[in-house]
Every structure is written in structure tokens, then in C-alpha cells.
CSV table of C-alpha atoms and ligand atoms in Angstrom, one decimal:
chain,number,residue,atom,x,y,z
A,1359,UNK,CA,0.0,0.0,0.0
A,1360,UNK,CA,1.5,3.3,-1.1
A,1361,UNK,CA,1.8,6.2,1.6
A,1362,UNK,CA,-0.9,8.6,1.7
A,1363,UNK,CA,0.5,12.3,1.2
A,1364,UNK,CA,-2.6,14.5,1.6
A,1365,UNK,CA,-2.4,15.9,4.8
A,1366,UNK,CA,1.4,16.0,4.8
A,1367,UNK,CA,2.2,18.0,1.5
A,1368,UNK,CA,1.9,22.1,1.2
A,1369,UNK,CA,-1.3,22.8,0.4
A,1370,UNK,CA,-0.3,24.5,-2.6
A,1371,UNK,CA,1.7,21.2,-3.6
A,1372,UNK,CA,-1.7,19.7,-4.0
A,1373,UNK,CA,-2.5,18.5,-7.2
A,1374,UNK,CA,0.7,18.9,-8.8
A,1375,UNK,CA,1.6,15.9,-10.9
A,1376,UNK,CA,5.0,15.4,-12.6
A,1377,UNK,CA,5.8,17.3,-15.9
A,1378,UNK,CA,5.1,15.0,-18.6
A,1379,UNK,CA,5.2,16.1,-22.5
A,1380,UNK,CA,3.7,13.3,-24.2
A,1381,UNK,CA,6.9,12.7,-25.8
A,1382,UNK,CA,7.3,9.3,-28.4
A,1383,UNK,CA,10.0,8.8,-30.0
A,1384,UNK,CA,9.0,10.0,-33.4
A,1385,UNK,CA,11.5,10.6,-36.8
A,1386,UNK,CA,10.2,14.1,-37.0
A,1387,UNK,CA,10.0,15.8,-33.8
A,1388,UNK,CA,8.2,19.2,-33.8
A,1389,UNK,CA,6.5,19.0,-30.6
A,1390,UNK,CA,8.5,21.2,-28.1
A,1391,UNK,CA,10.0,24.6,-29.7
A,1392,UNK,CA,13.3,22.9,-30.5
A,1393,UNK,CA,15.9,24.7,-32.4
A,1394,UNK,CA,15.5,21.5,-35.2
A,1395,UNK,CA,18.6,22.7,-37.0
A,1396,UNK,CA,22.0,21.0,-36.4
A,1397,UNK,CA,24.6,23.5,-34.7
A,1398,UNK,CA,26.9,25.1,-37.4
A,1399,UNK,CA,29.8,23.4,-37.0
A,1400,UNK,CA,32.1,26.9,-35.7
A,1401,UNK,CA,29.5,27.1,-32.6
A,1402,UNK,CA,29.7,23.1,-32.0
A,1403,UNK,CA,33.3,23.0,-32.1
A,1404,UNK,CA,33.8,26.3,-29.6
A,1405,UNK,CA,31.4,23.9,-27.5
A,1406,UNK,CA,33.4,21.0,-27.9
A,1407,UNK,CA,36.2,23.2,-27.0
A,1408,UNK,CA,35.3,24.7,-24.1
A,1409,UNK,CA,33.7,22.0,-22.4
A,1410,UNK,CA,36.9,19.6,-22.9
A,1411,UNK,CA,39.0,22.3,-20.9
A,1412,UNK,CA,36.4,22.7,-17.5
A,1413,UNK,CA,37.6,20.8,-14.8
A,1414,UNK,CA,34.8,19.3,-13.4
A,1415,UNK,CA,36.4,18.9,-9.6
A,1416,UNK,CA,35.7,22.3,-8.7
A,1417,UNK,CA,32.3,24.2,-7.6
A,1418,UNK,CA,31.0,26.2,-10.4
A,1419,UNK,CA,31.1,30.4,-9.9
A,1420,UNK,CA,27.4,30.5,-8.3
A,1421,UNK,CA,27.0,33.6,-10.1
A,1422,UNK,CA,28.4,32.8,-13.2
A,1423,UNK,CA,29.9,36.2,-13.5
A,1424,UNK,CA,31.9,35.5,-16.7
A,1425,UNK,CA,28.6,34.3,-18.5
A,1426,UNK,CA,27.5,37.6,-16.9
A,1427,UNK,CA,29.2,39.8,-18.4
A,1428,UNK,CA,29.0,37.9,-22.3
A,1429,UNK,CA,25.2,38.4,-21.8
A,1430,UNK,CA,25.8,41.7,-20.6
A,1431,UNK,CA,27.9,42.8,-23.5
A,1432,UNK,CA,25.2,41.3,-25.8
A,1433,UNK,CA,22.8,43.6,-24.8
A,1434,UNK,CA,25.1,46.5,-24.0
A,1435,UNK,CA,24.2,46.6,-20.2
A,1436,UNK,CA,26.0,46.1,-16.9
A,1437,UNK,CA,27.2,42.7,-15.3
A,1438,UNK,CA,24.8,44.1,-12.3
A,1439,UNK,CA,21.7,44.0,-14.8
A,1440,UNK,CA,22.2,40.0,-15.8
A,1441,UNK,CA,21.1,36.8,-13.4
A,1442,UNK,CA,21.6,33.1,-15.3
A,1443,UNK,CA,19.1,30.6,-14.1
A,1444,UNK,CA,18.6,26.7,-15.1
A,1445,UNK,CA,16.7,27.2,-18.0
A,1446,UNK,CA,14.2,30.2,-17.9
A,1447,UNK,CA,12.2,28.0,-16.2
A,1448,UNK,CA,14.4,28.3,-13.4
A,1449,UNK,CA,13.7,32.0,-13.1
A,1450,UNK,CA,10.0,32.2,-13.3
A,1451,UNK,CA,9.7,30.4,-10.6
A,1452,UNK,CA,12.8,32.4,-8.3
A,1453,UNK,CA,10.9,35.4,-9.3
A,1454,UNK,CA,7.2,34.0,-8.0
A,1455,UNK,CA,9.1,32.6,-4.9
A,1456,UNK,CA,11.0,36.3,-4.5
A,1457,UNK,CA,7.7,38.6,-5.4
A,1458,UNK,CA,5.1,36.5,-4.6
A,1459,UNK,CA,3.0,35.1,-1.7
A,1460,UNK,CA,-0.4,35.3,-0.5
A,1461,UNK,CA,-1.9,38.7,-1.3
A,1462,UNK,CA,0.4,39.3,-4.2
A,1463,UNK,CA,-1.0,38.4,-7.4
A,1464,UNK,CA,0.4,37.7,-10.9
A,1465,UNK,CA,-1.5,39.0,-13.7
A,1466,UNK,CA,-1.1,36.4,-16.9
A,1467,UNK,CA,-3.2,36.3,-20.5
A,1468,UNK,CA,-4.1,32.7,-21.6
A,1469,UNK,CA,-3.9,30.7,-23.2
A,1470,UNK,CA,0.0,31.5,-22.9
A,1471,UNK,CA,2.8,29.6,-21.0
A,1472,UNK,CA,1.4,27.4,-18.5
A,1473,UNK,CA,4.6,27.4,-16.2
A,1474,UNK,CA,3.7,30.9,-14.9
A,1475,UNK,CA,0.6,29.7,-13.4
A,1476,UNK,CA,2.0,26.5,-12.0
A,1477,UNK,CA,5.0,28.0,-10.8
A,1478,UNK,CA,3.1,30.9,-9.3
A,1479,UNK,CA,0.1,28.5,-7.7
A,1480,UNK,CA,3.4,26.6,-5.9
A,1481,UNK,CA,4.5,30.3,-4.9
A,1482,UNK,CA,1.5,30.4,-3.3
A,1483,UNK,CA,1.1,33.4,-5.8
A,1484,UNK,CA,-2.7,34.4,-6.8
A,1485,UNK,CA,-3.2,34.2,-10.4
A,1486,UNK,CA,-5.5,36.1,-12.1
A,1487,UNK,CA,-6.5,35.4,-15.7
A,1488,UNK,CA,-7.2,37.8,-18.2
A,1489,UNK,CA,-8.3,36.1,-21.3
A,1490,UNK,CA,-7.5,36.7,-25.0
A,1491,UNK,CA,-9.8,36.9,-27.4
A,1492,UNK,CA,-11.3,33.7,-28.6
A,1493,UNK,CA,-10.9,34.2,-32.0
A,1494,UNK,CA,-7.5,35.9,-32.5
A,1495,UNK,CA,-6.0,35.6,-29.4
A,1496,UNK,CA,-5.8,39.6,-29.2
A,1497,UNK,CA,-4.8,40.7,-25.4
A,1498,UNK,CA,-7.8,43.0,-23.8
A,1499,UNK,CA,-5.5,45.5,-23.5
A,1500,UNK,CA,-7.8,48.0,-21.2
A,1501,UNK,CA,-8.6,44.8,-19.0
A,1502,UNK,CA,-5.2,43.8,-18.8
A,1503,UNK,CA,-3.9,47.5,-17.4
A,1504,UNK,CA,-6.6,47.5,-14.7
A,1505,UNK,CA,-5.9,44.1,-13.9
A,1506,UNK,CA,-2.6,44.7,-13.2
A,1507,UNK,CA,-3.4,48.3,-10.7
A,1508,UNK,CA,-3.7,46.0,-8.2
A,1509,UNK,CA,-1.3,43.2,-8.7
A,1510,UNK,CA,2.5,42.4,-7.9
A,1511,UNK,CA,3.3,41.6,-11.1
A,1512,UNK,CA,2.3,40.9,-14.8
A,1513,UNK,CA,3.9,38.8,-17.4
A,1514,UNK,CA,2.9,39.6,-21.2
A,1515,UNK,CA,4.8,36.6,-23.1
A,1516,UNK,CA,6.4,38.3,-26.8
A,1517,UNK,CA,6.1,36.1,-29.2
A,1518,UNK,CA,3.8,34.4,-26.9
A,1519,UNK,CA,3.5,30.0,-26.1
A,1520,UNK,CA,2.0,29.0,-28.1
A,1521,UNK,CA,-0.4,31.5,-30.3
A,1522,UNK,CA,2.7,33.4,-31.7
A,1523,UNK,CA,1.9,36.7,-31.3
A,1524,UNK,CA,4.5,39.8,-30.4
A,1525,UNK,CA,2.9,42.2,-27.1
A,1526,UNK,CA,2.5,45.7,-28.8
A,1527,UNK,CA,5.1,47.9,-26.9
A,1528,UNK,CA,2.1,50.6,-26.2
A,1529,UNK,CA,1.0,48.1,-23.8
A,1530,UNK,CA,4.5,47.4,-22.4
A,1531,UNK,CA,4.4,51.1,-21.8
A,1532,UNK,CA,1.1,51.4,-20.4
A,1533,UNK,CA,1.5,49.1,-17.6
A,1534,UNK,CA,4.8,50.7,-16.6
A,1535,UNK,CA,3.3,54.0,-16.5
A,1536,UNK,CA,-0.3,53.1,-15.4
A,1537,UNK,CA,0.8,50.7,-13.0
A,1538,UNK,CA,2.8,50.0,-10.2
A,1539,UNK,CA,3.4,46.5,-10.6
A,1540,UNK,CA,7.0,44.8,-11.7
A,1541,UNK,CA,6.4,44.0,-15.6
A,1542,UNK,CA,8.0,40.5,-17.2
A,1543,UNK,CA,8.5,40.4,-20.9
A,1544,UNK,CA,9.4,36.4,-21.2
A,1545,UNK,CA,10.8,37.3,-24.4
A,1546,UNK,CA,12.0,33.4,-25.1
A,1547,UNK,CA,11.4,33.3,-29.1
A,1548,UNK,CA,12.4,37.3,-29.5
A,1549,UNK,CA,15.3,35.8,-31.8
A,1550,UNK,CA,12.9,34.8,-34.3
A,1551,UNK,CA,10.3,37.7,-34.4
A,1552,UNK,CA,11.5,41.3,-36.5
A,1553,UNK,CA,14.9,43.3,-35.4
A,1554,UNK,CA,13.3,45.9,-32.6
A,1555,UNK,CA,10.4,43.8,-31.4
A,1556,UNK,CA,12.6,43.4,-27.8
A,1557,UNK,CA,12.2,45.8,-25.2
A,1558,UNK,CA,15.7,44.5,-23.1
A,1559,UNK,CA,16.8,48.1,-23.7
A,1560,UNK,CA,14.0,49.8,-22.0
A,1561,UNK,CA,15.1,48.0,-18.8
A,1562,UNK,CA,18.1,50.8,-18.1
A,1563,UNK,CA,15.3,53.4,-18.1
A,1564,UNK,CA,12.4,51.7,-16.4
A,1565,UNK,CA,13.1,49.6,-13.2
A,1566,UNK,CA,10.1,47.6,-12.9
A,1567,UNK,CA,10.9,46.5,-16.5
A,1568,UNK,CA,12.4,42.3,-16.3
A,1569,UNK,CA,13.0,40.8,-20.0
A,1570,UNK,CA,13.4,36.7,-19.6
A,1571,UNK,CA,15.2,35.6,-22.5
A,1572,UNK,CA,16.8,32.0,-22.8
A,1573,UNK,CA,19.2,29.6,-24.6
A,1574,UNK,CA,16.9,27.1,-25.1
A,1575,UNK,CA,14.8,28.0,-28.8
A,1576,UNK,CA,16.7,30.3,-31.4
A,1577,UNK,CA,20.5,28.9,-29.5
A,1578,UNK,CA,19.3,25.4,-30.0
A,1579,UNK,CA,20.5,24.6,-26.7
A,1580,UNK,CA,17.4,23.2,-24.8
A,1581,UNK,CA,19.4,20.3,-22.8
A,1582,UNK,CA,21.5,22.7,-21.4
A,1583,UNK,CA,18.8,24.7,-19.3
A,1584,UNK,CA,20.0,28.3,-19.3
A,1585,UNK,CA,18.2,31.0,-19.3
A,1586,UNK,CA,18.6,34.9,-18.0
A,1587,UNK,CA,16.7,37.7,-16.8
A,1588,UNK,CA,17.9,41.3,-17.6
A,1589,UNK,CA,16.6,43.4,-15.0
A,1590,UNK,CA,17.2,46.3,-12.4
A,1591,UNK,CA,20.3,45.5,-10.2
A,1592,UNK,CA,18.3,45.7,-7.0
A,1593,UNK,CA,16.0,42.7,-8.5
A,1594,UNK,CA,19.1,40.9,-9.8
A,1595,UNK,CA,20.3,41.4,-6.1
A,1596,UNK,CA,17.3,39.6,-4.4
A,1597,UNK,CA,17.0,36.6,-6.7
A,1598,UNK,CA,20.6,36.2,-6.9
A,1599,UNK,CA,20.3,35.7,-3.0
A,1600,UNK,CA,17.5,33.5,-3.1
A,1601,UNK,CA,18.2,31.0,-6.0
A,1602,UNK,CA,19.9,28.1,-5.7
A,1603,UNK,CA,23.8,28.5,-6.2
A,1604,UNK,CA,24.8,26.1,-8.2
A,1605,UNK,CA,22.1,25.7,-10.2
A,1606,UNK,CA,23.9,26.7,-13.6
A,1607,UNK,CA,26.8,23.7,-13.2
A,1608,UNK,CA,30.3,24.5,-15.4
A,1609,UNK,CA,29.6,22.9,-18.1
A,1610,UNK,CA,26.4,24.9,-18.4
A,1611,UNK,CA,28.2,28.6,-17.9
A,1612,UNK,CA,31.1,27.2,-20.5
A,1613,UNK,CA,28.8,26.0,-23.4
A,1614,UNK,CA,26.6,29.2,-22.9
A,1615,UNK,CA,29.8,31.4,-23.2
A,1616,UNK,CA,30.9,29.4,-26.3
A,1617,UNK,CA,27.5,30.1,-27.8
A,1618,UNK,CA,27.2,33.4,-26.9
A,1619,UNK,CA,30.6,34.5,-28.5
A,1620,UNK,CA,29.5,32.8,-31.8
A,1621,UNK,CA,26.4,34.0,-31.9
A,1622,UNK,CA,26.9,35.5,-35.2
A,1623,UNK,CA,27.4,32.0,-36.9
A,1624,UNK,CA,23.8,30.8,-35.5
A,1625,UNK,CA,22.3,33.9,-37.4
A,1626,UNK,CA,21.8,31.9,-40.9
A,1627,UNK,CA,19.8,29.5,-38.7
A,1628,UNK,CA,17.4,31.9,-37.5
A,1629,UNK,CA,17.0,33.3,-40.9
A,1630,UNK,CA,16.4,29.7,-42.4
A,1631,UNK,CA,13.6,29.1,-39.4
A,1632,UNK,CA,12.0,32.6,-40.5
A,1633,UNK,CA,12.2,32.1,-44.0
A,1634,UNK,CA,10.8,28.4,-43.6
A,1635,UNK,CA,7.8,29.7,-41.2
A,1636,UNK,CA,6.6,31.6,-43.4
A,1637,UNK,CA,7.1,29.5,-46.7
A,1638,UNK,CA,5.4,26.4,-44.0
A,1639,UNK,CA,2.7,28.9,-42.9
A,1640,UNK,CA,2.0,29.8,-47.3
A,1641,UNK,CA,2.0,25.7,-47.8
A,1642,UNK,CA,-0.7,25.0,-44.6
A,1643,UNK,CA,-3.0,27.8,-45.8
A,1644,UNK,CA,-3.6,25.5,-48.9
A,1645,UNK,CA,-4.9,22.7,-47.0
A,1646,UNK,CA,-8.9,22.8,-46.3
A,1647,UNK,CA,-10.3,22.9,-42.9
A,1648,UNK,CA,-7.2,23.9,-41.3
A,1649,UNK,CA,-7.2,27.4,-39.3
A,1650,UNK,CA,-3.7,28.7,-38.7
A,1651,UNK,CA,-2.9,31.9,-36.7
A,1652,UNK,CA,-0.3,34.6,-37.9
A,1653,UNK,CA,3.1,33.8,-35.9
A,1654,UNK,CA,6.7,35.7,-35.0
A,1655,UNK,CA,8.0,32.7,-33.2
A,1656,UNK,CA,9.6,29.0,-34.2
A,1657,UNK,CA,5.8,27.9,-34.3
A,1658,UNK,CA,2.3,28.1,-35.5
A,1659,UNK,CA,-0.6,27.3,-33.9
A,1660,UNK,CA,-3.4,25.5,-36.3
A,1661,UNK,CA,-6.5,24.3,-35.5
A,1662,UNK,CA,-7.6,21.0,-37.2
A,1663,UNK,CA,-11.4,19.0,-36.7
A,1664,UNK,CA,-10.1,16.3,-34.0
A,1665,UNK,CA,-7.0,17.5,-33.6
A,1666,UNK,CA,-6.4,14.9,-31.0
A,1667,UNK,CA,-7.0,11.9,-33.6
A,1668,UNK,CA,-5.0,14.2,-36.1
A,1669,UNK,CA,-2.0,14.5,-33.6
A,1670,UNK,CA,-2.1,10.7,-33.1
A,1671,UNK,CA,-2.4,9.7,-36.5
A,1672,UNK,CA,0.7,11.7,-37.3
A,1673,UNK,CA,2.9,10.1,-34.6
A,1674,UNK,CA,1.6,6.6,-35.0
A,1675,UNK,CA,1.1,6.6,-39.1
A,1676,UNK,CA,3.9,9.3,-40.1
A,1677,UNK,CA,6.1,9.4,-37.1
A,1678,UNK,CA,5.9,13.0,-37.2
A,1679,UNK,CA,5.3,14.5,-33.7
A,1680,UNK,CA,3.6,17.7,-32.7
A,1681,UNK,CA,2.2,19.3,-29.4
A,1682,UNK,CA,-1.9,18.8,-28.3
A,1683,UNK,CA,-3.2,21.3,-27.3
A,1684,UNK,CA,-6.7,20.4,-27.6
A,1685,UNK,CA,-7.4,19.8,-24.0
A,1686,UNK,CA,-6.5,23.4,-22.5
A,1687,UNK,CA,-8.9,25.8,-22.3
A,1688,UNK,CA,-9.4,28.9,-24.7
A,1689,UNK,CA,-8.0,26.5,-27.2
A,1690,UNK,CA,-9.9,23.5,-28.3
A,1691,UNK,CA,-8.8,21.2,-31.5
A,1692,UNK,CA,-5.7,23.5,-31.3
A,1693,UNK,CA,-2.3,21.4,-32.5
A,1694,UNK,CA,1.5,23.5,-32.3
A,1695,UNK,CA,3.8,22.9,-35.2
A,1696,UNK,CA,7.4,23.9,-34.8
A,1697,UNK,CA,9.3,25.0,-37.6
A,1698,UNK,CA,11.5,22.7,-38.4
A,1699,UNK,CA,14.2,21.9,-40.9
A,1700,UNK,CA,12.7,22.5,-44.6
A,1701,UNK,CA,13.0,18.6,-45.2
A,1702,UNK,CA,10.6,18.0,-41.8
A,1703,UNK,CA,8.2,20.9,-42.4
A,1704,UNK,CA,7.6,19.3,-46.3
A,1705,UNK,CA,6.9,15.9,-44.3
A,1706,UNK,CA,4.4,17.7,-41.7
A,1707,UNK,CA,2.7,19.3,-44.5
A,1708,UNK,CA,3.1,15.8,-46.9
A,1709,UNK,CA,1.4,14.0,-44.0
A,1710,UNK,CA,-1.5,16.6,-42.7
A,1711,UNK,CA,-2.6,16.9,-46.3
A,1712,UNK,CA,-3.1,13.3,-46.5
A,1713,UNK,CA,-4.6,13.2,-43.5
A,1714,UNK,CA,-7.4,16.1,-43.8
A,1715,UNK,CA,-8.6,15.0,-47.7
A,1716,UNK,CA,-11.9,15.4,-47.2
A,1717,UNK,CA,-12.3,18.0,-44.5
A,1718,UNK,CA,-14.3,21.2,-45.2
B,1282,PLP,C1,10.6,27.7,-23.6
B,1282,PLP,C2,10.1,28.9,-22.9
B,1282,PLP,C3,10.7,29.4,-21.8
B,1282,PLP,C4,12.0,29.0,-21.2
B,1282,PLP,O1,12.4,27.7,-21.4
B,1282,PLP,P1,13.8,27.2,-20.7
B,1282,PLP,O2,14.1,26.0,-21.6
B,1282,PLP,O3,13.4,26.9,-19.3
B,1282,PLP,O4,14.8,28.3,-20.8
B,1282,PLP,C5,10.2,30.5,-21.2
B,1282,PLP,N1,9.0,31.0,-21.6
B,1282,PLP,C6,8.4,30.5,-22.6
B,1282,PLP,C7,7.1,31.1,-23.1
B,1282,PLP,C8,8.9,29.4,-23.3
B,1282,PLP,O5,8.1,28.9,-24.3
């Protein structure tokens, strides 16, 4: 008999079951925002490189100060303004844990990243929802602002998880002005939306300002988990003295500075991703019954009749996987493609065609 935990977990811990992404192995993997690409072979071999010369008997820098000040440089800012975390994930939930607590709410839009709501719920955080649109996923932008008045914080997601859309900096700028809450731009897929859509250099001028960015989707580096948060130094301060300090091990902070400095060789890559989204996004507009939103990120959200049945067909018929997300609210018989290499996006689109003759 297996031991009864109800009256012995946190009553926020309630609930909670492990994180589990549905993953089979499939041929084609689109299912999870991955950078499909390979590496180019200058950024693999600085990897290579760099991780061959850590000694691995030593405790890593707990504040990773020379990844610091790489990310710094990247966005022109000060060491001060930089925190690395264990994948972004990491530092959502530091923040919540820092900022949170009964009586101070976070203010998200769904359907968006459902890590902010979990993390915050185990924060003991209050979430309140405000909803997009039903149709176009538009954020309520008025509803959103007085939302926030009375709220700790507010995340606006840019290109958002998963309906693809960039935050329209008017907002950004209302709820700085309008509001006195901390505002988080989890800017995770910024890499792939137009040059100027990031706001990381408002943060110098506007304190309440935190811009999550993260190794994970245009750096094609998602086993690493890093991720960082460019913010005021004050904020860097307190999350720097509340996260756990070895969280980002050495051969995390030397890949990340590898990748970082060749950063300029993983450009083409984001250009191919761009080009192919929208040359994928051209090719699934010509199959009937399929509803596909416009997106700035490494994915597009479609919506398919049975997309549940459509999404198992495809894994167990074409061994091409994609994400379900069907079963969430706001977005029912919703699937998310990820760009992928040109070879795997002309598979997806071989295999969906075959699979919705007949619809409409
Ligand atoms: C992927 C993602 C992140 C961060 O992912 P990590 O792998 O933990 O760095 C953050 N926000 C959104 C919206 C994401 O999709």
C-alpha cells in the first residue's frame, strides 16, 4: 500500500503531478519549440572546446559572472543587470518565490505559458487570468492595465507559447506607467520575431521592467537549461540571494559562453527558421479545414477538426510528432507545429494533407 500524502504535503503542492510532455519517439520531432537545426559546425566545435577544458572537480562560480558579463555585452548593459538561471524555467519560478506570496497576485493572459501559473500556484502566488480573445488571441489591453493596478506583477509573453503573437510595446508602456506593478516580458522566441520587437533596452530606463530571455529555442541549446533575466540591479540582487547557487553547473556557464561568442554563426539558422515559417505557414493555408494563426515565433498554432486523432495519426502513421493542445482551455482542437528543418516541415505538410482529404 502506497503512503498517503494529503495531509502531509503544502497545500499549494496539492494536485501537482510530474511534468510530462507526451513525448514518443517519433522521426520528426516538432512538438517542443526545439531549435531542429544541427549546430553550425564553428559554434559546436567552440562547444566541444570549451567543455573539454572545465575541470569538473571544482564548484561552479554561483553567479556565473563570466557568462554575466557575455550576456551583458550582448545587450550593452552592466554585469549588475544580468542573473543566469537553469533554463528560464528556473527564473520564473525564483521570481514568483521572491515577489510572490499570498496577497500578491500575478497577472497572466491565456492561453499563454502554463509554467507561470503553476509556478506561481506553488508560490503560493494568486493568479488572475485575463483572457484573450477567442478568435485571434488579441490581449484585452484596457482589461489587462486595470488588472494589473492591483497586482505584484504581470507577465505579457512576446512572441507568446504558443499563439505566436508579439505584445504591442504601447501596452508594455502602459502598464509601466499606469501601473505600479514589476512588468516581465518572457521574451523566449524574440530571436525569431522582426529586429526591434525586444524591449531589453528599456530596462536601463524603467526599473520595474524584467525581459526573460533564454538559450533554449533560437541557440538550439534546450538540454542545457539556461536561461537569464535582464533586470534592475536591485532585482538581480534579491533573486541572486534566493536562488539556488549552483544551479547553472560548469559545463552549463562554459557552453553558454561558447554560444554566446559565436552567436553570429547561429544567425543563418534563425533566418532559415524565419524564411521556412513563413514558406510552411503559405503551404498549410492551402490545406482545407485547417485554421492557422499569424506567428513571429519557431511555431504556428493551427486548429484542425479532431486534432487529437489528427496529432495521433501523425505520430503513430507518419512518425511525425507535434504538441496537443486540444485539451486546455481557450483552445480546443488546437495542435503546435514547430518549424523545423525544410526537409521535416515538407513531411508535416506531406502527411497533414493526407490526413485532412476530405475536411471542409
Ligand atoms: C521555452 C520557454 C521558456 C524557457 O524555457 P527554458 O528552456 O526553461 O529556458 C520561457 N518562456 C516561454 C514562453 C517558453 O516557451
Amino acid at each position: 500500500m502506497s503512503l498517503d500524502l494529503t495531509d502531509r504535503v503544502r497545500p499549494a503542492l496539492v494536485g501537482f503531478e510530474p511534468y510530462d510532455p507526451a513525448f514518443t519517439p517519433c522521426e520528426v520531432n516538432l512538438s517542443a519549440n526545439e531549435n531542429t537545426h544541427e549546430l553550425p559546425p564553428v559554434v559546436r566545435e567552440a562547444i566541444n572546446a570549451a567543455l573539454v577544458s572545465t575541470p569538473l572537480n571544482r564548484y561552479p562560480d554561483p553567479l556565473a559572472n563570466d557568462l554575466r558579463d557575455v550576456l551583458a555585452a550582448r545587450h550593452g548593459v552592466e554585469r549588475g543587470s544580468v542573473m543566469v538561471g537553469n533554463g528560464g524555467d528556473e527564473i520564473l519560478f525564483n521570481l514568483f518565490f521572491a515577489f510572490g506570496g499570498a496577497g500578491r497576485s500575478l497577472v497572466t493572459c491565456p492561453p499563454d505559458f502554463s509554467e507561470y501559473a503553476n509556478f506561481a500556484t506553488m508560490c503560493e502566488m494568486p493568479v488572475k487570468c485575463v483572457w484573450r480573445d477567442a478568435d485571434t488571441f488579441a490581449i484585452d489591453a484596457d482589461a489587462l492595465v486595470e488588472a494589473t493596478k492591483d497586482a505584484a506583477m504581470a507577465v505579457v509573453t512576446s512572441p507568446n507559447n504558443p499563439t505566436g503573437d508579439l505584445v504591442d510595446h504601447a501596452l508594455i508602456r502602459r502598464l509601466l506607467d499606469e501601473t505600479n506593478a514589476l512588468v516581465l516580458v518572457d521574451e523566449a522566441y524574440v530571436e525569431f520575431a522582426p529586429e526591434g520587437s525586444s524591449v531589453v533596452s528599456w530596462v536601463a530606463d524603467n526599473p520595474r521592467l524584467m525581459v526573460l530571455r533564454t538559450l533554449s529555442k533560437a541557440f538550439a541549446l534546450a538540454g542545457l537549461r539556461c536561461g537569464y533575466l535582464v533586470a534592475d540591479p536591485s532585482i538581480i540582487d534579491k533573486l541572486s540571494a534566493i536562488r539556488q547557487i549552483y544551479s547553472v553547473d560548469v559545463l552549463a556557464q562554459a557552453t553558454a559562453i561558447a554560444a554566446v561568442n559565436e552567436r553570429e554563426a547561429l544567425r543563418p539558422v534563425v533566418d532559415d527558421i524565419k524564411a521556412e515559417r513563413e514558406r510552411l505557414s503559405l503551404l498549410l493555408g492551402n490545406i482545407p479545414g485547417l485554421r492557422q494563426w499569424p506567428s513571429e515565433a519557431n511555431f504556428i498554432l493551427v486548429r484542425v477538426p479532431d486534432a487529437s486523432r489528427v496529432r495521433q495519426l501523425l505520430r503513430d502513421e507518419f512518425s511525425i510528432l507535434v504538441r496537443d493542445f486540444s485539451y486546455a482551455p481557450g483552445l480546443t482542437d488546437c495542435l503546435r507545429i514547430t518549424v523545423g528543418t525544410r526537409q521535416e516541415n515538407d513531411r508535416l505538410v506531406e502527411a497533414l494533407t493526407e490526413l485532412m482529404k476530405g475536411e471542409a
